[in-house]
CSV table of C-alpha atoms and ligand atoms in Angstrom, one decimal:
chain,number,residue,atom,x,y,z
A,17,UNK,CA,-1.9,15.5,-11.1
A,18,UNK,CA,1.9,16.0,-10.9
A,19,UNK,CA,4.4,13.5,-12.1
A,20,UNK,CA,7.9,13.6,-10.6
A,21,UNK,CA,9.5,10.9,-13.0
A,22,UNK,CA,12.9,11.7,-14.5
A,23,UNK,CA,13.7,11.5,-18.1
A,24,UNK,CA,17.3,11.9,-17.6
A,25,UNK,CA,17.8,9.1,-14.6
A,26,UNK,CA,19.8,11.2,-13.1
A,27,UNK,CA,18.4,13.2,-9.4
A,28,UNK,CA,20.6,15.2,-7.3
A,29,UNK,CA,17.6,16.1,-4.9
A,30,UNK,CA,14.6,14.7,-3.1
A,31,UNK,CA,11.7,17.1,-2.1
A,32,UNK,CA,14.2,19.9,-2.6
A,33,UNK,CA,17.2,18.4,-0.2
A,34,UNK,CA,20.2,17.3,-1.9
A,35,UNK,CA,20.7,13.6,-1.9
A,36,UNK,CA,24.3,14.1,-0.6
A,37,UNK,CA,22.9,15.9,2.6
A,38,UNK,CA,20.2,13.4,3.0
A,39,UNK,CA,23.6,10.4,3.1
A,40,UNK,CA,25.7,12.6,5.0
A,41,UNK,CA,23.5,12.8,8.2
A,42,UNK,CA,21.9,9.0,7.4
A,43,UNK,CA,23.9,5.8,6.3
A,44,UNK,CA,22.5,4.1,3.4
A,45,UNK,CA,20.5,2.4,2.6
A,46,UNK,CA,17.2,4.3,3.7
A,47,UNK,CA,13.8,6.2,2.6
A,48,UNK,CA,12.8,9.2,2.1
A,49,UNK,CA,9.0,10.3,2.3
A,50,UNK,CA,8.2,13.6,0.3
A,51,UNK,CA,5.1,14.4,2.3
A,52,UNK,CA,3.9,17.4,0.1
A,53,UNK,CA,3.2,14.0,-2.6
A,54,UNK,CA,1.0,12.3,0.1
A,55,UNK,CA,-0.8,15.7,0.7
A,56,UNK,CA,-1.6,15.8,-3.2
A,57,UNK,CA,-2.9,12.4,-3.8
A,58,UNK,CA,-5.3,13.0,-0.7
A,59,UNK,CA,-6.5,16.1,-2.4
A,60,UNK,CA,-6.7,14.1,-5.5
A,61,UNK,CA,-9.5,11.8,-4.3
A,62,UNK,CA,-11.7,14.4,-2.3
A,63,UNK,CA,-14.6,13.9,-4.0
A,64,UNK,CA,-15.3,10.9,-2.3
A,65,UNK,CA,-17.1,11.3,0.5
A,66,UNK,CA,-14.3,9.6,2.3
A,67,UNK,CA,-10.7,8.5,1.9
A,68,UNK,CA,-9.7,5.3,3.7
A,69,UNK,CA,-5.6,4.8,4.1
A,70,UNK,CA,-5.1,1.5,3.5
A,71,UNK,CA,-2.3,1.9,6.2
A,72,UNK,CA,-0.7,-1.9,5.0
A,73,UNK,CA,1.0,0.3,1.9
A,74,UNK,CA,3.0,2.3,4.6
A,75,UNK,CA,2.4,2.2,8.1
A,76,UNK,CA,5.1,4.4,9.9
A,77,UNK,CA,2.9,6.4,12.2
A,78,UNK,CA,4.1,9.8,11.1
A,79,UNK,CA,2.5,8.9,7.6
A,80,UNK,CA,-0.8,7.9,9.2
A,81,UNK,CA,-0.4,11.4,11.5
A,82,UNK,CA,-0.3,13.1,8.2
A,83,UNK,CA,-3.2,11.4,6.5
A,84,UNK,CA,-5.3,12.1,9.6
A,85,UNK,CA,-4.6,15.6,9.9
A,86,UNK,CA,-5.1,15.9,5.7
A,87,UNK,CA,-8.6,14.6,6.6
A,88,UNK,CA,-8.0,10.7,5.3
A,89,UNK,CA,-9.4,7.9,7.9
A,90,UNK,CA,-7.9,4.7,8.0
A,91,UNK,CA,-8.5,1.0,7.1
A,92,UNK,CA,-6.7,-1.6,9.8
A,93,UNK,CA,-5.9,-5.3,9.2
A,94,UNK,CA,-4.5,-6.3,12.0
A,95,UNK,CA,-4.3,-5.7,15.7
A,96,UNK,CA,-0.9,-3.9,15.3
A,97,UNK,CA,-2.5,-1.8,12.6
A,98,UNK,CA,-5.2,-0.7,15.1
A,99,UNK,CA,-2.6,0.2,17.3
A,100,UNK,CA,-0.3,2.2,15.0
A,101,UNK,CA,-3.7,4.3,13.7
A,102,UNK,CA,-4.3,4.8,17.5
A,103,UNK,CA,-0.3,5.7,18.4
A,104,UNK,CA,-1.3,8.2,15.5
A,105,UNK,CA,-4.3,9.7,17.2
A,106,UNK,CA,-7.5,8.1,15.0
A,107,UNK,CA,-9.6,7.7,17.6
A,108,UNK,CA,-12.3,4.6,17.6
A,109,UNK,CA,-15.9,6.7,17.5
A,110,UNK,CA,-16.8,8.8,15.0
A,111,UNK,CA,-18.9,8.4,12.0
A,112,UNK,CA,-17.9,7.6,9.5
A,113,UNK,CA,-15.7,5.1,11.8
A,114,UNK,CA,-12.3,6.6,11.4
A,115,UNK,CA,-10.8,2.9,11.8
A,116,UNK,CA,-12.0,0.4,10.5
A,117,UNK,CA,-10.6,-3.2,10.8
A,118,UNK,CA,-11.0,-5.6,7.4
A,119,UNK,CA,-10.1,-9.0,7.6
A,120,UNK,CA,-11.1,-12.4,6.5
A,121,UNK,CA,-10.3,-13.4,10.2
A,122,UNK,CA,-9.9,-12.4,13.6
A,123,UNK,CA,-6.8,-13.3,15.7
A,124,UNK,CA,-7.3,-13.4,19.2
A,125,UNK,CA,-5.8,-9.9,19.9
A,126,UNK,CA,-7.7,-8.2,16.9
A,127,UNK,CA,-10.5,-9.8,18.0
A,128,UNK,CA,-10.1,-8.7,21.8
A,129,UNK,CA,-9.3,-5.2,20.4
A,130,UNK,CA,-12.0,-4.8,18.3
A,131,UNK,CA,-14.2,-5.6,21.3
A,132,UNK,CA,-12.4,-3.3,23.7
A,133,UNK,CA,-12.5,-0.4,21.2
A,134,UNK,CA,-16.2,-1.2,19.6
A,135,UNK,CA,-14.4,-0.8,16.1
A,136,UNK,CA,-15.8,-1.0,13.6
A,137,UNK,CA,-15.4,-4.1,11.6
A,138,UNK,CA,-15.8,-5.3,7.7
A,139,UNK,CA,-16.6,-8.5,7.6
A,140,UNK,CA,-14.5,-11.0,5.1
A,141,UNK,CA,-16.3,-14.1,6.2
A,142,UNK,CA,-19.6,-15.3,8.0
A,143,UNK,CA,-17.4,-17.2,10.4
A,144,UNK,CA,-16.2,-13.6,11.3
A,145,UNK,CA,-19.9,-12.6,11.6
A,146,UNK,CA,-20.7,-15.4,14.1
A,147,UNK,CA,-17.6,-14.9,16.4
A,148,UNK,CA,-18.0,-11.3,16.5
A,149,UNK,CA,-22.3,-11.6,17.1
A,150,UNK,CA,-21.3,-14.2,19.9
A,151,UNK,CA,-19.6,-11.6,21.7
A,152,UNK,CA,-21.3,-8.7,21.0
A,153,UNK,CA,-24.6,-8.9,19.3
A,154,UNK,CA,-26.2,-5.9,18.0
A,155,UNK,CA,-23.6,-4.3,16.2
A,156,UNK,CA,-23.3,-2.7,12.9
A,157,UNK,CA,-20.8,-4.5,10.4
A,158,UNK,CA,-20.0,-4.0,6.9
A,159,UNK,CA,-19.2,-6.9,4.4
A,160,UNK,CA,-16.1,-7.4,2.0
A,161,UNK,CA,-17.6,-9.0,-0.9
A,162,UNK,CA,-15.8,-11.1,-3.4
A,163,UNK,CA,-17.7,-10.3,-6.8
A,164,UNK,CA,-16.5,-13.7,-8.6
A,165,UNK,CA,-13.6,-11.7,-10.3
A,166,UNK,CA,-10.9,-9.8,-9.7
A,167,UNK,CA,-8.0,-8.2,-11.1
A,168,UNK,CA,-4.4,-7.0,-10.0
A,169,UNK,CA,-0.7,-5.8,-11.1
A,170,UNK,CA,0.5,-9.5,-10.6
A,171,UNK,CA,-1.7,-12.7,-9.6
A,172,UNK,CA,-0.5,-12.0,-6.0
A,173,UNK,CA,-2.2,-8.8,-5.8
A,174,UNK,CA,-5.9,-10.0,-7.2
A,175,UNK,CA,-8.3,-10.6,-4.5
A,176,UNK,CA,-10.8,-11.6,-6.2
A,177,UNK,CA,-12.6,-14.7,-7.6
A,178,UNK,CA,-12.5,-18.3,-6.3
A,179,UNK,CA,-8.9,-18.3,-6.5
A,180,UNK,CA,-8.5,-15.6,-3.6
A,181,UNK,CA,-9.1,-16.0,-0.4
A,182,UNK,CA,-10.4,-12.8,0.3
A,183,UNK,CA,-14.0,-11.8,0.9
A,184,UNK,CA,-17.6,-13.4,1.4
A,185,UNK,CA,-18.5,-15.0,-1.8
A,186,UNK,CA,-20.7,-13.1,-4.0
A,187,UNK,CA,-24.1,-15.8,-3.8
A,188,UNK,CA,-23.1,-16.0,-0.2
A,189,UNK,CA,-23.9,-12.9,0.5
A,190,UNK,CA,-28.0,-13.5,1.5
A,191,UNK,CA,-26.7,-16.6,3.8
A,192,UNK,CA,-24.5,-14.1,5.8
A,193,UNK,CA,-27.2,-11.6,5.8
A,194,UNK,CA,-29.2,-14.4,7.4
A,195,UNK,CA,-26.3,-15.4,10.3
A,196,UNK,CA,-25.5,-11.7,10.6
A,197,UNK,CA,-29.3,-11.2,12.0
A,198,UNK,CA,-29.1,-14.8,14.1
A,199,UNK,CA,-26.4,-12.5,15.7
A,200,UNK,CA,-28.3,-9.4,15.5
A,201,UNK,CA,-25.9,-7.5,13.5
A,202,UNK,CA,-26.5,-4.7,11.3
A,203,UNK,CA,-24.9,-4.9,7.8
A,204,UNK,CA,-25.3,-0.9,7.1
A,205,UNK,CA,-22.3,-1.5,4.7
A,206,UNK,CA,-20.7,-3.2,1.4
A,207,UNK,CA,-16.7,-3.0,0.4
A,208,UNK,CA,-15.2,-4.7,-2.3
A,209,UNK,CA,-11.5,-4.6,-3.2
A,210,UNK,CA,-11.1,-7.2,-6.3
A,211,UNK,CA,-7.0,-6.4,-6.5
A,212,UNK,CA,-4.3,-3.9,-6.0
A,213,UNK,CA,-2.5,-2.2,-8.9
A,214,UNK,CA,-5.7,-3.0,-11.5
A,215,UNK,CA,-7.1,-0.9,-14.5
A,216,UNK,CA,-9.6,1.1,-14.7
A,217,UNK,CA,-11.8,-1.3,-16.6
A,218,UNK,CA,-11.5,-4.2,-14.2
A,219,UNK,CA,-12.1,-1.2,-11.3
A,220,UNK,CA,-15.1,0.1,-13.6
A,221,UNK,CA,-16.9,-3.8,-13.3
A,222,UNK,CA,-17.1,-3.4,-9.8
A,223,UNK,CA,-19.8,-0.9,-10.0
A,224,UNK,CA,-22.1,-3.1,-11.7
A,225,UNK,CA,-21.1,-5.7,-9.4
A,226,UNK,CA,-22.0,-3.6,-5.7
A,227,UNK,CA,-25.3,-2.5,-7.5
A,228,UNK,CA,-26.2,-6.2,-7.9
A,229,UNK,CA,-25.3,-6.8,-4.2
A,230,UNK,CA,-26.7,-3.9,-2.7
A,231,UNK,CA,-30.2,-4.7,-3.8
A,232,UNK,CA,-29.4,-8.3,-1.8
A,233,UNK,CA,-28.9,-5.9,1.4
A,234,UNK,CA,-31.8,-3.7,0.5
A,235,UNK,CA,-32.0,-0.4,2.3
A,236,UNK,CA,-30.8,-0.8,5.5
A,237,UNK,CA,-27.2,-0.1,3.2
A,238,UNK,CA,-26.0,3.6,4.1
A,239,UNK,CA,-22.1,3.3,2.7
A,240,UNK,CA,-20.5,1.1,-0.5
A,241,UNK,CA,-16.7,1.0,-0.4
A,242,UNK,CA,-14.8,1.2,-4.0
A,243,UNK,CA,-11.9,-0.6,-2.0
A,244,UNK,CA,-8.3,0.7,-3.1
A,245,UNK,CA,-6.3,-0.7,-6.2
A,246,UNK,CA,-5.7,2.1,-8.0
A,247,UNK,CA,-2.7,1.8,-10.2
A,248,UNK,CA,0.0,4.8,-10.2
A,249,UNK,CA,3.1,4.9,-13.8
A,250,UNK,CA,5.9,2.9,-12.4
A,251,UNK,CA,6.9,3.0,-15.9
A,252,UNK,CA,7.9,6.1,-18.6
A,253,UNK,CA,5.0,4.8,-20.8
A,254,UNK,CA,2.0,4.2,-18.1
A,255,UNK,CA,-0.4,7.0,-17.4
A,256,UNK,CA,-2.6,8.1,-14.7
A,257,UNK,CA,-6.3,6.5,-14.1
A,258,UNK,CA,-8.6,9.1,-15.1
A,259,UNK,CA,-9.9,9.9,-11.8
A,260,UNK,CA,-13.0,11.9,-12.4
A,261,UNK,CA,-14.1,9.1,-14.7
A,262,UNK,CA,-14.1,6.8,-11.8
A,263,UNK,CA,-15.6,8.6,-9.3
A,264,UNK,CA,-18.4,9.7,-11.5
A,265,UNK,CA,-18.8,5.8,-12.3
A,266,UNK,CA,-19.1,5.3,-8.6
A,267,UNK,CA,-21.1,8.4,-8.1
A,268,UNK,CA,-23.7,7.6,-10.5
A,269,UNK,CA,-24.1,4.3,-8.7
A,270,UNK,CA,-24.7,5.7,-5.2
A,271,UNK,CA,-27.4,8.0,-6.7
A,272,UNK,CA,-29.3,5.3,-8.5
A,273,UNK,CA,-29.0,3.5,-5.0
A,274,UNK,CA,-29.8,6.5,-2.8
A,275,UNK,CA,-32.8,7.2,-5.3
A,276,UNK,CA,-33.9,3.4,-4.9
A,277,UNK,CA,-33.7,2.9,-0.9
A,278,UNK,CA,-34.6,6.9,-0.5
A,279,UNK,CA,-31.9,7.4,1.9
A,280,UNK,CA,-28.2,8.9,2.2
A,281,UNK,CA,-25.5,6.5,1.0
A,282,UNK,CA,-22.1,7.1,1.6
A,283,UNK,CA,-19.1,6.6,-0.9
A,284,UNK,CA,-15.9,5.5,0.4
A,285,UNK,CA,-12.7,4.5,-1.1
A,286,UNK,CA,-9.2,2.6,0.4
A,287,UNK,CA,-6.5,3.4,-1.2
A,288,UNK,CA,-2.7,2.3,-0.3
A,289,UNK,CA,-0.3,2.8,-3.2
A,290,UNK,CA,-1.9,5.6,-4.6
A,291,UNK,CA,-1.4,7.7,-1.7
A,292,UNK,CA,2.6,6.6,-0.6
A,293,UNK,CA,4.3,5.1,-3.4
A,294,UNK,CA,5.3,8.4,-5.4
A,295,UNK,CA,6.2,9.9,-2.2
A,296,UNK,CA,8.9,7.4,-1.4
A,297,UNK,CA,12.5,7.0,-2.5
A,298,UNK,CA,14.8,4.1,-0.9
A,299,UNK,CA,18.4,5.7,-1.5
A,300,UNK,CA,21.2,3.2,-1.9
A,301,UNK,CA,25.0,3.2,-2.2
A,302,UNK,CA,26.6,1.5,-5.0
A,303,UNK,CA,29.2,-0.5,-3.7
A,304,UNK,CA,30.9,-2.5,-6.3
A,305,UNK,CA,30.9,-2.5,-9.9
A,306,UNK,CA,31.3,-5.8,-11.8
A,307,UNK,CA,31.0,-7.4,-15.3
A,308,UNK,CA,29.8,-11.0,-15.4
A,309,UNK,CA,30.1,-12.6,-19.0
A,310,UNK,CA,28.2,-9.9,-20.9
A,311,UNK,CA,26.5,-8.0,-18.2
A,312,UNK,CA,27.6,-5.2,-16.4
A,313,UNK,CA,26.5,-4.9,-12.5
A,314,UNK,CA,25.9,-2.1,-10.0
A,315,UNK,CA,25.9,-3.4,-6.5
A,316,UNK,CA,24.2,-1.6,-4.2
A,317,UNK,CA,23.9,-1.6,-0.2
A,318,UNK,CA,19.9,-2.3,-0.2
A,319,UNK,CA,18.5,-5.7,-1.1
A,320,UNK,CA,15.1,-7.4,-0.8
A,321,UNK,CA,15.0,-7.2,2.7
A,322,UNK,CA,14.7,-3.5,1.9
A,323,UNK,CA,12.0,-3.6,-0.9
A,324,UNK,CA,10.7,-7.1,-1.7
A,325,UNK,CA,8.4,-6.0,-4.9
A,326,UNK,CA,11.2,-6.8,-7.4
A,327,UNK,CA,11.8,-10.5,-5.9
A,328,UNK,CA,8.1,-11.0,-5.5
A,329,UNK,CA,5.9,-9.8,-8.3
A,330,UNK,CA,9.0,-8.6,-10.5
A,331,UNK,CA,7.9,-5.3,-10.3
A,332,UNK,CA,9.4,-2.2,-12.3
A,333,UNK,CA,10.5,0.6,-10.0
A,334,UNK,CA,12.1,3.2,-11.8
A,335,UNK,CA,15.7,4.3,-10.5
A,336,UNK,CA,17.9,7.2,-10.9
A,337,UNK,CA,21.8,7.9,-10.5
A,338,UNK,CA,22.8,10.8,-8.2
A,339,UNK,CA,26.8,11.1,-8.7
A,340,UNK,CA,28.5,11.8,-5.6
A,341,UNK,CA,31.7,13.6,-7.5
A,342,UNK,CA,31.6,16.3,-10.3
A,343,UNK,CA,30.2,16.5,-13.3
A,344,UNK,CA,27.2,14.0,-14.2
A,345,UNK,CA,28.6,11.6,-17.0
A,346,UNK,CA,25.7,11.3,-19.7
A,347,UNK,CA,26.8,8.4,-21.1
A,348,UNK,CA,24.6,5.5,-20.4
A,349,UNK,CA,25.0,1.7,-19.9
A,350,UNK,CA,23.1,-1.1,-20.0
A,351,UNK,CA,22.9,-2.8,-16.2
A,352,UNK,CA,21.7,-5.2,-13.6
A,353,UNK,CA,21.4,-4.1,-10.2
A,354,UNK,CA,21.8,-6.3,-7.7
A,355,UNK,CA,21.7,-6.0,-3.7
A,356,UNK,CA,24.0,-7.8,-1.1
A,357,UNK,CA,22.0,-10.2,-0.1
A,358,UNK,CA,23.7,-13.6,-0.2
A,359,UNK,CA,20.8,-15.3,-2.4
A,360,UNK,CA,20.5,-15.2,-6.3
A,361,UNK,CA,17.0,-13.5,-6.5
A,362,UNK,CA,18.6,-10.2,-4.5
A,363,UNK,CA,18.2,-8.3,-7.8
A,364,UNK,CA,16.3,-5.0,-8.3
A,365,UNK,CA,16.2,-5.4,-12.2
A,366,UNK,CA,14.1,-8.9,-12.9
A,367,UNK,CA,10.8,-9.7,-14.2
A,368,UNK,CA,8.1,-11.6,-12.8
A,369,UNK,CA,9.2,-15.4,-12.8
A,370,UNK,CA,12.8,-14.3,-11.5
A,371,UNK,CA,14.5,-13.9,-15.2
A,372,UNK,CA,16.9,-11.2,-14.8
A,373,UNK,CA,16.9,-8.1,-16.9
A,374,UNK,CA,18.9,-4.9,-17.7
A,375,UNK,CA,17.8,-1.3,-17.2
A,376,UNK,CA,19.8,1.6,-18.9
A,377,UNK,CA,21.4,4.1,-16.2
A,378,UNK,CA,23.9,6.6,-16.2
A,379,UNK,CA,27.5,5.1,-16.2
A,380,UNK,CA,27.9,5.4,-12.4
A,381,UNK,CA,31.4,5.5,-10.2
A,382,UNK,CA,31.6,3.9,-6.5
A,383,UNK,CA,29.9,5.7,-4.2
A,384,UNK,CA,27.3,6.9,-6.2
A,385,UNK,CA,23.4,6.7,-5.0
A,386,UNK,CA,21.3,4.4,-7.2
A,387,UNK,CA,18.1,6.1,-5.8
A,388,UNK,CA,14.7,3.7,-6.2
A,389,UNK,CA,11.5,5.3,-6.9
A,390,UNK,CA,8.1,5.2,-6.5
A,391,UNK,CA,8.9,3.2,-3.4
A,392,UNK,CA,6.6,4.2,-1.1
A,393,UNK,CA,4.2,2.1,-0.9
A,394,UNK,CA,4.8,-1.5,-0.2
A,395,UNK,CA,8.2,-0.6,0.4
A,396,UNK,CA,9.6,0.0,4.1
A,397,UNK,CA,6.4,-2.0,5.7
A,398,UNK,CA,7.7,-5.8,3.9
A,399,UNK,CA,11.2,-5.2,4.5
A,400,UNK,CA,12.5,-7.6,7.1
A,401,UNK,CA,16.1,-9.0,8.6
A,402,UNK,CA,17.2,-11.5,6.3
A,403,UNK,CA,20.9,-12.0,6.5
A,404,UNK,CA,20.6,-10.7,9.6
A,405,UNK,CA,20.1,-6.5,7.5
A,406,UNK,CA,18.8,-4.1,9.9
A,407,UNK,CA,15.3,-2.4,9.1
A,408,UNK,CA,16.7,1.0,7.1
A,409,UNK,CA,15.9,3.9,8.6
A,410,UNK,CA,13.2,6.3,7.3
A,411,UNK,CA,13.0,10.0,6.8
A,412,UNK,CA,10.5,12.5,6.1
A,413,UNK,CA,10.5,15.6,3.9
A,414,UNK,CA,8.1,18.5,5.1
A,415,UNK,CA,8.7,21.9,4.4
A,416,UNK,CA,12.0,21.7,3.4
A,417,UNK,CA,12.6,19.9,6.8
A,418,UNK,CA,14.3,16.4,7.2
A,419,UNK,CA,12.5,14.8,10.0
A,420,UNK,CA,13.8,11.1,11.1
A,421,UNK,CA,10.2,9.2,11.3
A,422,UNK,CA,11.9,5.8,12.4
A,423,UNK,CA,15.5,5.1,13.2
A,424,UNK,CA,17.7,2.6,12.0
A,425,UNK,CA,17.3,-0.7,13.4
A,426,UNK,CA,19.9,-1.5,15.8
A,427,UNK,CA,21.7,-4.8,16.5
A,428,UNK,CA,20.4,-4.8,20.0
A,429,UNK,CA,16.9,-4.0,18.4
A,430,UNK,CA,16.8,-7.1,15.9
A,431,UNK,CA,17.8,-9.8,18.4
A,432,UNK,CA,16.9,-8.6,21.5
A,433,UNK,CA,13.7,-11.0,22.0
A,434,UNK,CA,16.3,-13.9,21.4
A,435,UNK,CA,17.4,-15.8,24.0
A,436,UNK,CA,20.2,-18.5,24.6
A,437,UNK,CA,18.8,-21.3,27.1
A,438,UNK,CA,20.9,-22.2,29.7
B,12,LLP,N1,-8.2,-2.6,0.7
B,12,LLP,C1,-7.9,-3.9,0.9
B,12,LLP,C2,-9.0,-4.7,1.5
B,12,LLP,C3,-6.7,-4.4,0.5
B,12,LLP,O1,-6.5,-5.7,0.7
B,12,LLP,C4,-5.7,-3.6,-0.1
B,12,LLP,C5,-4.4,-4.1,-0.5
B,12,LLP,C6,-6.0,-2.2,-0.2
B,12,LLP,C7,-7.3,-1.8,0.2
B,12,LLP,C8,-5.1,-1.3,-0.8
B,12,LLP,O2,-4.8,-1.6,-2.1
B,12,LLP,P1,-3.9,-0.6,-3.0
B,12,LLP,O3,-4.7,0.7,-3.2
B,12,LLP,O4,-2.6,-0.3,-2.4
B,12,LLP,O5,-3.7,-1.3,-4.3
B,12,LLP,N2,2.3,-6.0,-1.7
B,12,LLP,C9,1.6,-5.7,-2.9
B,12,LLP,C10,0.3,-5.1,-2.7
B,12,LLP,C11,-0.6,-5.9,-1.8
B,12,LLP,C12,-2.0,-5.3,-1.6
B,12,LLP,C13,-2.8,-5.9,-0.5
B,12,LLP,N3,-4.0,-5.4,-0.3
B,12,LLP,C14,2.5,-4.9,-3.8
B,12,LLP,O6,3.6,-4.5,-3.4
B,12,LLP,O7,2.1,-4.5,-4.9
């Protein structure tokens, strides 16, 4: 596995293309997808028999085009995210299902599409089961457990447990087996996702925990889904999940399984952020530089409505300095950075609760790029318009080639459903 982190904080290219030709043909802020990096974390989970995108970590269609044609399918939790896996040309039969939707619910227009597609669906609740059966009985489902625990990078992101929301409760699972064939629905499958950015401990428990439900289903069960939540170093001092540990954990499972019901059983994982967040960069401009009682400040052109993981969970993203003038000072300094956003929290440096913290940087001028990394995933799909920001463009490395996968929002674009009445 290779790990792109600088030591120095201090980047002058992305994927090869120099940071200043990247901001002379784009305006700040925007991103910038190394695809090469999505490519090697597909080929890093090959063993399973499949690799789900869990698109929500990045949905631009020119990154689901490249999982698909990298041999990835593609989870779906929403109607728009059936339609972006479609615009990318997943198709709706196959098996495995290349989509899949996974939900706890079904909106009207998921619901419709799911119906108009025959998707395949993974079940997060029996009240799922019974609208779905109503409509179209016979079918074959999957189910989302919740195992009772879960486990996450920030209580936000742990899904499992009776404090989530997420999935059919473990001691549930024979009552849904029981309204799934009132509907005559097939349950040929079991996921469970208990958090995203986990451990590999709390990941390891949910092994044990499938096995224990799977005997429940008995052996009309022919795929068990890991679910995503594997962790990637945001910071210096994290490492990598041992992989090949995992899957063997997993693998050993399905064979005691296959062994038990004597039939194939396939193993399929979902990851998001493993897949898009080394790959991505959001590249800002600082625009001001300001001391405020004892702390120094580099103001930069990209806020939360640009990447909201700081504001939300106080996550670390790691950052870099690309001078735009001469010689690269090495002197460092001690600094907040903050966005434009006219609201307290717009600051990329804080930890979870909000408190405000400083990161040491290279000593930067005006004009410089403050480049955020490891922004892929999680990043460009929750940015939104607040303070009236356009969505940032976003750009895509491949083969030494800059390709423009989504424009700029324009002005016209953001507030051209509004309407004055007369
Ligand atoms: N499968 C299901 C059912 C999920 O709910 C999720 C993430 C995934 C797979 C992918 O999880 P991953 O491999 O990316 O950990 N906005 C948060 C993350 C929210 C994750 C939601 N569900 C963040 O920025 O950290």
């Amino acid at each position: 596995m290779s790990d792109n982190r600088s030591t120095t904080r201090l980047r002058t290219q992305i994927a090869g293309i120099p940071v200043a030709q990247l901001s002379a043909a784009h305006p700040t802020p925007f991103y910038v997808y190394d695809q090469a990096k999505i490519v090697e974390r597909i080929e890093d989970l090959k063993a399973f028999d499949v690799v789900r995108y869990a698109q929500k970590a990045c949905s631009n269609i020119a990154v689901l085009d490249i999982c698909r044609r990298h041999g990835a399918l593609v989870d779906a939790v929403s109607a728009g995210e059936i339609l972006r896996a479609e615009a990318a040309g997943f198709v709706a039969d196959g098996d495995p299902p290349p989509i899949v939707y996974t939900a706890d619910i079904f909106d009207q227009q998921a619901l419709e599409l799911v119906l108009d597609r025959n998707l395949h669906v993974n079940c997060g609740s029996t009240d799922m089961l019974e609208q779905l059966g109503k409509k179209d009985p016979g079918r074959s489902v999957t189910l989302r457990i919740n195992p009772g625990f879960g486990h996450g990078h920030s209580q936000k992101t742990n899904t499992g447990g009776s404090q989530s929301k997420h999935g059919i409760w473990h001691t549930e699972l024979e009552k849904s087996l029981q309204v799934a064939e009132q509907y005559d629905l097939k349950v040929v499958g079991l996921h469970m996702h208990i958090g995203s950015g986990t451990d590999l401990e709390h990941l390891s428990q949910v092994v044990t925990a499938m096995e224990q439900s799977a005997q429940v289903v008995g052996d009309q069960l022919g795929t068990i889904s890991a679910g995503g939540g594997l962790p990637i170093p945001y910071q210096a001092e994290e490492e990598y999940v041992d992989l090949a540990a995992y899957f063997d954990l997993w693998d050993a499972a399905r064979h005691r399984l296959e062994k038990q019901f004597g039939r194939k059983i396939h193993l399929e994982i979902e990851p998001g952020r493993y897949l898009v967040a080394e790959a991505g960069f959001l590249v800002a401009e600082i625009r001001a530089i300001k001391r405020m009682g004892d702390n120094w400040f580099y103001l930069v052109d990209a806020g939360f409505n640009d990447l909201a993981r700081p504001i939300l969970y106080g996550s670390y993203h790691p950052m870099t300095i690309c001078h735009r003038n001469g010689a690269p000072s090495a002197a460092m300094r001690e600094v907040v950075v903050g966005g434009p956003l006219c609201e307290s929290g717009d600051i990329f440096t804080q930890e979870e609760g909000g408190f405000v913290c400083t990161r040491p940087l290279p000593e930067a001028e005006l004009g410089d790029w403050l480049i955020i990394e490891c922004a892929g995933a999680y990043g460009a799909v929750m940015g939104s318009n607040y303070n009236s920001k356009p969505l940032a463009a976003e750009l895509l490395i491949r083969d030494g080639q800059v390709h423009t996968i989504r424009a700029r929002q324009t002005f016209e674009q953001m507030t051209g459903a509004e309407r004055i009445p007369d």
